[in-house]
Tab-separated table of C-alpha atoms in Angstrom:
chain	number	residue	atom	x	y	z
A	29	MET	CA	0.000	0.000	0.000
A	30	PHE	CA	2.755	2.439	0.931
A	31	ASP	CA	6.118	2.476	-0.804
A	32	ARG	CA	8.678	3.327	1.879
A	33	ASN	CA	11.213	4.284	-0.791
A	34	GLU	CA	8.926	6.910	-2.281
A	35	SER	CA	10.166	10.393	-1.486
A	36	ILE	CA	7.701	12.983	-0.277
A	37	ALA	CA	10.432	15.621	-0.204
A	38	PRO	CA	9.491	19.037	-1.623
A	39	VAL	CA	12.843	19.140	-3.467
A	40	GLN	CA	14.363	17.032	-6.224
A	41	SER	CA	17.939	16.098	-6.986
A	42	GLY	CA	19.383	18.326	-9.711
A	43	GLU	CA	16.950	21.196	-9.057
A	44	MET	CA	18.069	24.680	-8.022
A	45	TYR	CA	16.561	26.748	-5.217
A	46	ASP	CA	17.119	30.189	-3.701
A	47	VAL	CA	17.476	29.747	0.059
A	48	LYS	CA	18.646	31.498	3.215
A	49	ILE	CA	21.003	29.672	5.584
A	50	GLU	CA	19.223	29.571	8.943
A	51	ASN	CA	21.617	27.611	11.135
A	52	ILE	CA	24.837	25.605	11.202
A	53	ALA	CA	24.854	21.828	11.712
A	54	SER	CA	27.196	20.127	14.170
A	55	LYS	CA	29.573	19.169	11.336
A	56	GLY	CA	29.708	22.750	10.012
A	57	ASP	CA	27.331	22.605	7.044
A	58	GLY	CA	24.785	25.365	6.665
A	59	ILE	CA	21.131	24.442	7.148
A	60	ALA	CA	18.497	25.796	4.787
A	61	ARG	CA	14.846	24.828	4.492
A	62	VAL	CA	12.450	24.526	1.565
A	63	ASN	CA	8.866	24.169	2.791
A	64	GLY	CA	10.294	23.090	6.156
A	65	PHE	CA	12.449	20.357	4.585
A	66	VAL	CA	16.070	20.484	5.821
A	67	ILE	CA	18.882	20.865	3.291
A	68	PHE	CA	22.549	20.745	4.295
A	69	VAL	CA	24.789	23.141	2.353
A	70	PRO	CA	28.570	23.136	2.928
A	71	ASP	CA	30.693	26.297	2.763
A	72	THR	CA	27.923	28.630	3.936
A	73	SER	CA	27.281	30.808	6.992
A	74	VAL	CA	24.149	31.809	8.875
A	75	GLY	CA	22.367	34.600	7.025
A	76	ASP	CA	23.782	33.761	3.591
A	77	GLU	CA	21.214	34.035	0.807
A	78	VAL	CA	22.383	31.632	-1.872
A	79	THR	CA	21.297	29.607	-4.864
A	80	ILE	CA	21.822	25.902	-4.320
A	81	LYS	CA	21.679	22.776	-6.448
A	82	VAL	CA	20.324	19.709	-4.668
A	83	THR	CA	22.718	16.772	-5.025
A	84	LYS	CA	21.068	14.047	-2.933
A	85	VAL	CA	17.586	13.681	-1.439
A	86	MET	CA	16.990	11.437	1.550
A	87	GLN	CA	13.698	10.705	3.298
A	88	LYS	CA	13.971	13.488	5.889
A	89	PHE	CA	16.682	15.797	4.558
A	90	ALA	CA	18.769	16.607	1.496
A	91	PHE	CA	22.286	17.684	0.559
A	92	ALA	CA	23.117	20.511	-1.816
A	93	GLU	CA	26.032	22.493	-3.176
A	94	LEU	CA	26.350	26.149	-4.039
A	95	ALA	CA	25.215	26.744	-7.609
A	96	ALA	CA	27.948	27.876	-9.968
């Protein structure tokens, strides 16, 4: 009935988003949110407004890089 592998994330791998870094994770990556969904972005600081490209989407969070 339910496919546990199906992603309900509001972001997709390869897509670009304009975000604001809201916090820093324990390992130093910036944390942004799209519709409340957490995205980890390395090489950013709190308050940065950046364009990111999502590289990997997990069930509860995603990873992204700064868009070139």
